[in-house]
Amino acid sequence: MVLIRVLRKGASWLFQFLVVLAALLTLFIALTPQGRAGFHTALFVTQVLDLPFKPQAWFTDEPLRHEAHYQSSDGTTVADVYRPADGKPHAAVVLFLGANAAGRDDPDVVNLGNALARAGYVTMFHWSPGMALRANIEPAETGNLVWAFQYLAEREYVDPERTGLGGFCVGASFALVAAADPLIRDHVYFVNAFGPYYDAETLLLQAASRSVVYDGERTPWDPDRLTMRVLANELIETLDEPADVDALTRRYMNNQALSDAEFEGLSPQARTVARLLDGTTPDEAAALYAELPGDFREDLKEISPSAHVGDIRARLLVLHDRHDRLVPAAESRRLLAATEDRGDVRYTEVLAFEHVRPSRGGIGALLGEAFRLYRHMYDIIRIAY
């Protein structure tokens, strides 16, 4: 009997402790910005990862989605805006999905827009038909991102003091370049870059040599087919002869073999492009690159964060998949090294992602990396609170 009374008393104490703990936790979440940010970060992470439970919709209202129209280099651009439905000014971000991006109604894109809006962010997806549909690189998109940022910052449902840029892969690098533009660099509060390249020339040479160089060491790298397709697009555009363009388009864009006679008929400029795309040694890749037209090499410099990093005033949050085949993680490490003295940079490497999409791997692997993602996203969502 004594033992039963002791157990009952202990259970009562435990129950009271849990009630008090739950009450304190509820007050912390409800009354402090840190608590609200932590709570909404947890909900966001479960929403975007491939997990069987997604409780975000249980605790948040359905966001609004509508089209936005704003000026661009070739007229008017259409964007999708996701935002909280309360009508209050919120933190905001312009996201650029980059080359060969998923479509506006892609389930992962819609899920991301809704998840960010439920977490307290106004989210606008900037679209580039040329880059998304043709796997092409269009330097003018950095200027279009500047216009997109200005448009979003002026909306009545946006807090202009908490507005930033973000992107994935090429889109992340373009966001970094846009953040350095004199028109907006003093107004961009943050840049969230997922899988960016730091220097376009270095990325091309690494793809051509099928190797990654970082901190004095070179390791093999098998670039993704999309990376090679984008590079093929860009390199073929440097050719002057229509016959060269036709032949290399068939070979590298349509996977059609060229006859010996066709290959022998290529101009020296076209053979340079072919050797870069077929893969070569690091030294030969550098020599071949030097033979490319000067305006092409200048364009690569202009779309490289490495050429603009000194003008970026925004807080930087960078995330990269350590085994990314589209852009090596070494590119983000170079960005980190160039900005390490600033003190307002967060860099996170994860293992359970396939570039910009959550991995479809096992739940154990996802949970193993979820905390890394949580810490990174907390710094972003904290801005909204």
Short mmCIF file of C-alpha atoms in Angstrom, two decimals, residues 45-370:
data_model
loop_
_atom_site.label_atom_id
_atom_site.label_comp_id
_atom_site.label_asym_id
_atom_site.label_seq_id
_atom_site.Cartn_x
_atom_site.Cartn_y
_atom_site.Cartn_z
CA VAL A 45 10.85 21.81 -41.88
CA THR A 46 8.26 19.05 -41.52
CA GLN A 47 6.32 20.54 -44.44
CA VAL A 48 9.17 20.64 -46.96
CA LEU A 49 10.89 17.38 -46.03
CA ASP A 50 9.57 14.05 -47.24
CA LEU A 51 8.10 13.14 -43.84
CA PRO A 52 4.85 11.29 -43.15
CA PHE A 53 3.49 14.01 -40.82
CA LYS A 54 2.89 17.60 -41.92
CA PRO A 55 1.19 19.54 -39.12
CA GLN A 56 1.78 23.05 -40.49
CA ALA A 57 -1.78 23.36 -41.80
CA TRP A 58 -3.17 22.47 -38.35
CA PHE A 59 -1.78 25.64 -36.77
CA THR A 60 -1.77 28.20 -39.61
CA ASP A 61 -4.29 29.78 -41.94
CA GLU A 62 -4.50 29.06 -45.66
CA PRO A 63 -2.27 31.58 -47.48
CA LEU A 64 -3.24 33.66 -50.49
CA ARG A 65 -1.75 33.08 -53.94
CA HIS A 66 -2.00 35.59 -56.78
CA GLU A 67 -0.13 36.82 -59.85
CA ALA A 68 2.08 39.90 -59.91
CA HIS A 69 3.13 41.87 -63.00
CA TYR A 70 6.20 44.10 -63.06
CA GLN A 71 8.76 45.57 -65.44
CA SER A 72 11.59 43.47 -66.86
CA SER A 73 14.23 43.84 -69.56
CA ASP A 74 11.88 42.48 -72.23
CA GLY A 75 8.59 44.00 -71.12
CA THR A 76 6.38 42.76 -68.33
CA THR A 77 7.10 39.70 -66.23
CA VAL A 78 4.55 37.52 -64.41
CA ALA A 79 5.33 36.21 -60.94
CA ASP A 80 3.45 34.19 -58.33
CA VAL A 81 3.04 35.69 -54.87
CA TYR A 82 2.21 33.63 -51.78
CA ARG A 83 1.37 35.59 -48.62
CA PRO A 84 -0.34 35.37 -45.25
CA ALA A 85 -4.03 36.23 -45.46
CA ASP A 86 -4.13 38.65 -42.51
CA GLY A 87 -3.37 41.76 -44.60
CA LYS A 88 -0.57 42.89 -42.27
CA PRO A 89 2.93 43.84 -43.49
CA HIS A 90 5.28 40.85 -43.36
CA ALA A 91 8.87 39.97 -44.09
CA ALA A 92 9.28 39.12 -47.77
CA VAL A 93 11.58 37.37 -50.20
CA VAL A 94 11.99 37.23 -53.98
CA LEU A 95 12.98 33.68 -54.95
CA PHE A 96 14.59 32.76 -58.27
CA LEU A 97 14.60 29.07 -59.20
CA GLY A 98 17.17 29.49 -61.97
CA ALA A 99 17.86 27.51 -65.14
CA ASN A 100 15.53 24.68 -66.14
CA ALA A 101 13.45 25.46 -63.09
CA ALA A 102 10.28 23.62 -62.21
CA GLY A 103 7.09 25.17 -63.53
CA ARG A 104 4.90 27.57 -61.63
CA ASP A 105 2.45 24.81 -60.71
CA ASP A 106 5.06 22.19 -59.87
CA PRO A 107 3.94 20.55 -56.58
CA ASP A 108 7.27 21.23 -54.86
CA VAL A 109 7.15 24.90 -55.87
CA VAL A 110 3.57 25.32 -54.68
CA ASN A 111 4.39 23.51 -51.43
CA LEU A 112 7.41 25.75 -50.83
CA GLY A 113 5.44 28.93 -51.50
CA ASN A 114 2.63 27.89 -49.20
CA ALA A 115 5.03 26.69 -46.48
CA LEU A 116 6.91 30.00 -46.44
CA ALA A 117 3.66 31.99 -46.39
CA ARG A 118 2.34 29.91 -43.49
CA ALA A 119 5.67 30.58 -41.73
CA GLY A 120 5.08 34.32 -42.02
CA TYR A 121 6.79 35.26 -45.29
CA VAL A 122 5.48 36.98 -48.38
CA THR A 123 7.13 34.93 -51.12
CA MET A 124 7.37 35.95 -54.77
CA PHE A 125 8.76 33.53 -57.36
CA HIS A 126 10.56 35.33 -60.16
CA TRP A 127 10.35 33.41 -63.46
CA SER A 128 12.64 33.52 -66.48
CA PRO A 129 11.09 31.75 -69.51
CA GLY A 130 14.45 31.62 -71.30
CA MET A 131 16.31 30.10 -68.37
CA ALA A 132 13.50 27.85 -67.22
CA LEU A 133 12.40 26.44 -70.58
CA ARG A 134 15.65 26.43 -72.54
CA ALA A 135 18.21 25.69 -69.79
CA ASN A 136 19.93 28.89 -70.79
CA ILE A 137 21.79 31.59 -68.87
CA GLU A 138 20.53 35.13 -69.40
CA PRO A 139 22.66 37.81 -67.69
CA ALA A 140 19.79 40.32 -67.97
CA GLU A 141 17.96 38.38 -65.25
CA THR A 142 20.12 39.98 -62.57
CA GLY A 143 18.59 43.33 -63.53
CA ASN A 144 15.14 41.78 -63.62
CA LEU A 145 15.66 40.57 -60.05
CA VAL A 146 16.41 44.16 -59.05
CA TRP A 147 13.07 45.25 -60.52
CA ALA A 148 11.31 42.33 -58.85
CA PHE A 149 12.79 43.30 -55.48
CA GLN A 150 11.72 46.94 -55.90
CA TYR A 151 8.21 45.88 -56.88
CA LEU A 152 7.78 43.54 -53.90
CA ALA A 153 9.23 45.98 -51.37
CA GLU A 154 6.61 48.56 -52.37
CA ARG A 155 3.57 46.32 -51.69
CA GLU A 156 1.37 47.34 -48.77
CA TYR A 157 1.50 43.81 -47.36
CA VAL A 158 5.34 43.85 -47.23
CA ASP A 159 7.68 45.27 -44.60
CA PRO A 160 10.44 46.83 -46.75
CA GLU A 161 12.88 46.73 -43.84
CA ARG A 162 12.71 42.92 -43.77
CA THR A 163 12.80 42.09 -47.47
CA GLY A 164 15.42 39.94 -49.13
CA LEU A 165 16.41 37.82 -52.12
CA GLY A 166 16.90 34.10 -52.48
CA GLY A 167 17.42 31.43 -55.06
CA PHE A 168 18.54 27.97 -56.04
CA CYS A 169 21.65 27.03 -58.04
CA VAL A 170 22.11 29.62 -60.83
CA GLY A 171 19.17 31.51 -59.35
CA ALA A 172 21.02 31.77 -56.03
CA SER A 173 24.10 33.20 -57.72
CA PHE A 174 21.98 35.68 -59.65
CA ALA A 175 20.32 36.73 -56.38
CA LEU A 176 23.76 37.40 -54.89
CA VAL A 177 24.76 39.50 -57.91
CA ALA A 178 21.45 41.42 -57.82
CA ALA A 179 21.94 42.14 -54.12
CA ALA A 180 25.13 44.05 -55.01
CA ASP A 181 23.32 46.37 -57.44
CA PRO A 182 23.61 50.03 -56.33
CA LEU A 183 19.85 50.50 -56.80
CA ILE A 184 18.95 48.08 -54.03
CA ARG A 185 22.07 46.96 -52.15
CA ASP A 186 21.32 49.22 -49.17
CA HIS A 187 17.77 47.86 -48.96
CA VAL A 188 18.27 44.09 -49.31
CA TYR A 189 18.11 42.76 -45.76
CA PHE A 190 19.23 39.21 -46.51
CA VAL A 191 20.12 36.78 -49.29
CA ASN A 192 19.30 33.10 -48.85
CA ALA A 193 21.32 31.10 -51.39
CA PHE A 194 20.77 27.36 -51.89
CA GLY A 195 23.55 25.67 -53.89
CA PRO A 196 25.09 28.73 -55.60
CA TYR A 197 28.24 28.91 -57.68
CA TYR A 198 30.75 31.53 -56.60
CA ASP A 199 32.65 31.93 -59.87
CA ALA A 200 31.18 30.94 -63.26
CA GLU A 201 34.59 30.49 -64.89
CA THR A 202 35.73 28.13 -62.14
CA LEU A 203 32.48 26.18 -62.43
CA LEU A 204 32.95 25.77 -66.20
CA LEU A 205 36.56 24.63 -65.80
CA GLN A 206 35.58 22.12 -63.11
CA ALA A 207 32.84 20.72 -65.34
CA ALA A 208 35.21 20.51 -68.32
CA SER A 209 37.92 18.76 -66.27
CA ARG A 210 35.41 16.55 -64.45
CA SER A 211 37.09 17.51 -61.20
CA VAL A 212 36.68 19.90 -58.27
CA VAL A 213 39.55 21.90 -56.86
CA TYR A 214 39.39 23.37 -53.38
CA ASP A 215 42.00 24.31 -50.80
CA GLY A 216 44.78 23.02 -53.04
CA GLU A 217 43.23 19.58 -53.56
CA ARG A 218 41.57 18.23 -56.70
CA THR A 219 38.97 15.47 -56.52
CA PRO A 220 36.98 13.72 -59.28
CA TRP A 221 33.55 15.13 -60.06
CA ASP A 222 30.79 13.74 -62.25
CA PRO A 223 28.69 16.79 -63.20
CA ASP A 224 24.97 16.38 -63.62
CA ARG A 225 23.53 16.20 -67.13
CA LEU A 226 21.69 19.45 -66.54
CA THR A 227 24.94 21.23 -65.69
CA MET A 228 26.49 20.00 -68.94
CA ARG A 229 23.36 20.91 -70.90
CA VAL A 230 23.44 24.49 -69.60
CA LEU A 231 27.14 24.79 -70.37
CA ALA A 232 26.59 23.33 -73.85
CA ASN A 233 23.91 25.93 -74.49
CA GLU A 234 26.21 28.74 -73.47
CA LEU A 235 29.27 27.50 -75.34
CA ILE A 236 27.39 26.76 -78.56
CA GLU A 237 26.07 30.33 -78.53
CA THR A 238 29.67 31.56 -78.89
CA LEU A 239 29.96 29.99 -82.36
CA ASP A 240 29.68 32.08 -85.52
CA GLU A 241 29.12 29.43 -88.18
CA PRO A 242 25.55 28.08 -88.56
CA ALA A 243 26.93 24.68 -89.57
CA ASP A 244 28.93 24.50 -86.32
CA VAL A 245 25.88 25.48 -84.28
CA ASP A 246 23.76 22.84 -86.00
CA ALA A 247 26.33 20.08 -85.59
CA LEU A 248 27.10 20.74 -81.91
CA THR A 249 23.42 21.24 -81.07
CA ARG A 250 22.67 17.82 -82.49
CA ARG A 251 25.63 16.31 -80.66
CA TYR A 252 25.34 17.87 -77.22
CA MET A 253 21.70 18.94 -76.97
CA ASN A 254 19.97 16.16 -78.91
CA ASN A 255 22.46 13.33 -78.18
CA GLN A 256 22.99 12.56 -81.86
CA ALA A 257 26.38 11.22 -82.94
CA LEU A 258 28.38 13.12 -85.55
CA SER A 259 30.03 11.35 -88.45
CA ASP A 260 33.80 11.56 -88.85
CA ALA A 261 33.30 13.84 -91.83
CA GLU A 262 31.07 16.19 -89.85
CA PHE A 263 33.57 16.37 -87.01
CA GLU A 264 36.44 17.04 -89.42
CA GLY A 265 34.39 19.82 -90.97
CA LEU A 266 34.06 21.74 -87.69
CA SER A 267 35.84 25.06 -87.38
CA PRO A 268 38.70 25.42 -84.86
CA GLN A 269 36.35 27.41 -82.62
CA ALA A 270 33.77 24.61 -82.66
CA ARG A 271 36.44 22.00 -81.89
CA THR A 272 37.46 24.05 -78.85
CA VAL A 273 33.87 23.94 -77.61
CA ALA A 274 33.62 20.20 -78.31
CA ARG A 275 36.80 19.44 -76.38
CA LEU A 276 35.53 21.38 -73.37
CA LEU A 277 32.20 19.56 -73.41
CA ASP A 278 33.73 16.12 -73.95
CA GLY A 279 36.00 16.57 -70.94
CA THR A 280 39.73 17.16 -70.71
CA THR A 281 42.55 17.80 -68.26
CA PRO A 282 42.53 20.86 -65.97
CA ASP A 283 45.47 22.44 -67.77
CA GLU A 284 43.99 21.93 -71.23
CA ALA A 285 40.59 23.17 -70.03
CA ALA A 286 42.20 26.43 -68.90
CA ALA A 287 44.02 26.80 -72.23
CA LEU A 288 40.85 26.11 -74.22
CA TYR A 289 38.86 28.55 -72.09
CA ALA A 290 41.35 31.29 -72.96
CA GLU A 291 40.49 30.74 -76.64
CA LEU A 292 36.80 31.52 -76.13
CA PRO A 293 35.48 34.94 -77.20
CA GLY A 294 36.29 37.78 -74.82
CA ASP A 295 32.69 38.95 -74.54
CA PHE A 296 31.63 35.46 -73.42
CA ARG A 297 34.29 35.41 -70.72
CA GLU A 298 33.26 38.91 -69.64
CA ASP A 299 29.61 37.80 -69.38
CA LEU A 300 30.65 34.93 -67.09
CA LYS A 301 32.47 37.41 -64.89
CA GLU A 302 29.42 39.67 -64.68
CA ILE A 303 27.14 36.84 -63.49
CA SER A 304 29.69 35.66 -60.90
CA PRO A 305 29.20 36.60 -57.25
CA SER A 306 32.99 36.63 -56.99
CA ALA A 307 33.04 39.87 -59.01
CA HIS A 308 30.44 41.58 -56.80
CA VAL A 309 30.85 40.12 -53.33
CA GLY A 310 32.48 43.28 -51.99
CA ASP A 311 29.35 45.28 -52.79
CA ILE A 312 26.88 42.96 -51.06
CA ARG A 313 25.59 44.58 -47.86
CA ALA A 314 22.88 42.02 -47.07
CA ARG A 315 23.10 39.32 -44.47
CA LEU A 316 24.08 36.02 -46.14
CA LEU A 317 22.56 32.60 -45.47
CA VAL A 318 24.03 29.86 -47.65
CA LEU A 319 23.08 26.18 -47.79
CA HIS A 320 24.63 23.50 -50.01
CA ASP A 321 24.37 19.74 -50.51
CA ARG A 322 27.84 18.37 -49.87
CA HIS A 323 27.56 15.90 -52.75
CA ASP A 324 25.81 18.22 -55.19
CA ARG A 325 26.39 17.16 -58.82
CA LEU A 326 24.92 20.35 -60.28
CA VAL A 327 27.23 22.78 -58.50
CA PRO A 328 30.07 21.58 -56.25
CA ALA A 329 29.82 22.53 -52.59
CA ALA A 330 33.33 23.95 -52.98
CA GLU A 331 31.72 26.94 -54.70
CA SER A 332 29.79 27.86 -51.55
CA ARG A 333 32.89 27.27 -49.45
CA ARG A 334 34.72 29.81 -51.61
CA LEU A 335 31.90 32.28 -51.02
CA LEU A 336 32.17 31.64 -47.29
CA ALA A 337 35.94 32.20 -47.35
CA ALA A 338 35.49 35.50 -49.18
CA THR A 339 32.99 36.76 -46.59
CA GLU A 340 34.20 35.17 -43.36
CA ASP A 341 35.34 38.51 -41.91
CA ARG A 342 31.84 40.00 -42.10
CA GLY A 343 30.36 38.18 -39.13
CA ASP A 344 26.83 38.00 -40.58
CA VAL A 345 27.13 34.85 -42.69
CA ARG A 346 25.61 31.45 -41.92
CA TYR A 347 26.81 28.48 -43.97
CA THR A 348 25.22 25.04 -43.73
CA GLU A 349 26.15 21.85 -45.57
CA VAL A 350 23.62 19.03 -45.68
CA LEU A 351 23.76 15.46 -46.95
CA ALA A 352 20.13 14.43 -47.41
CA PHE A 353 19.21 16.64 -50.34
CA GLU A 354 19.30 16.25 -54.10
CA HIS A 355 20.46 19.79 -54.89
CA VAL A 356 17.44 22.05 -54.32
CA ARG A 357 14.82 19.37 -53.58
CA PRO A 358 14.45 17.38 -50.38
CA SER A 359 15.84 13.87 -50.80
CA ARG A 360 13.48 10.98 -51.35
CA GLY A 361 15.74 8.83 -49.19
CA GLY A 362 14.80 6.99 -46.01
CA ILE A 363 13.26 8.75 -43.06
CA GLY A 364 16.32 7.98 -40.93
CA ALA A 365 18.60 9.91 -43.28
CA LEU A 366 16.15 12.78 -43.45
CA LEU A 367 15.80 13.03 -39.69
CA GLY A 368 19.57 12.92 -39.39
CA GLU A 369 19.84 16.12 -41.44
CA ALA A 370 16.59 17.76 -40.34
#
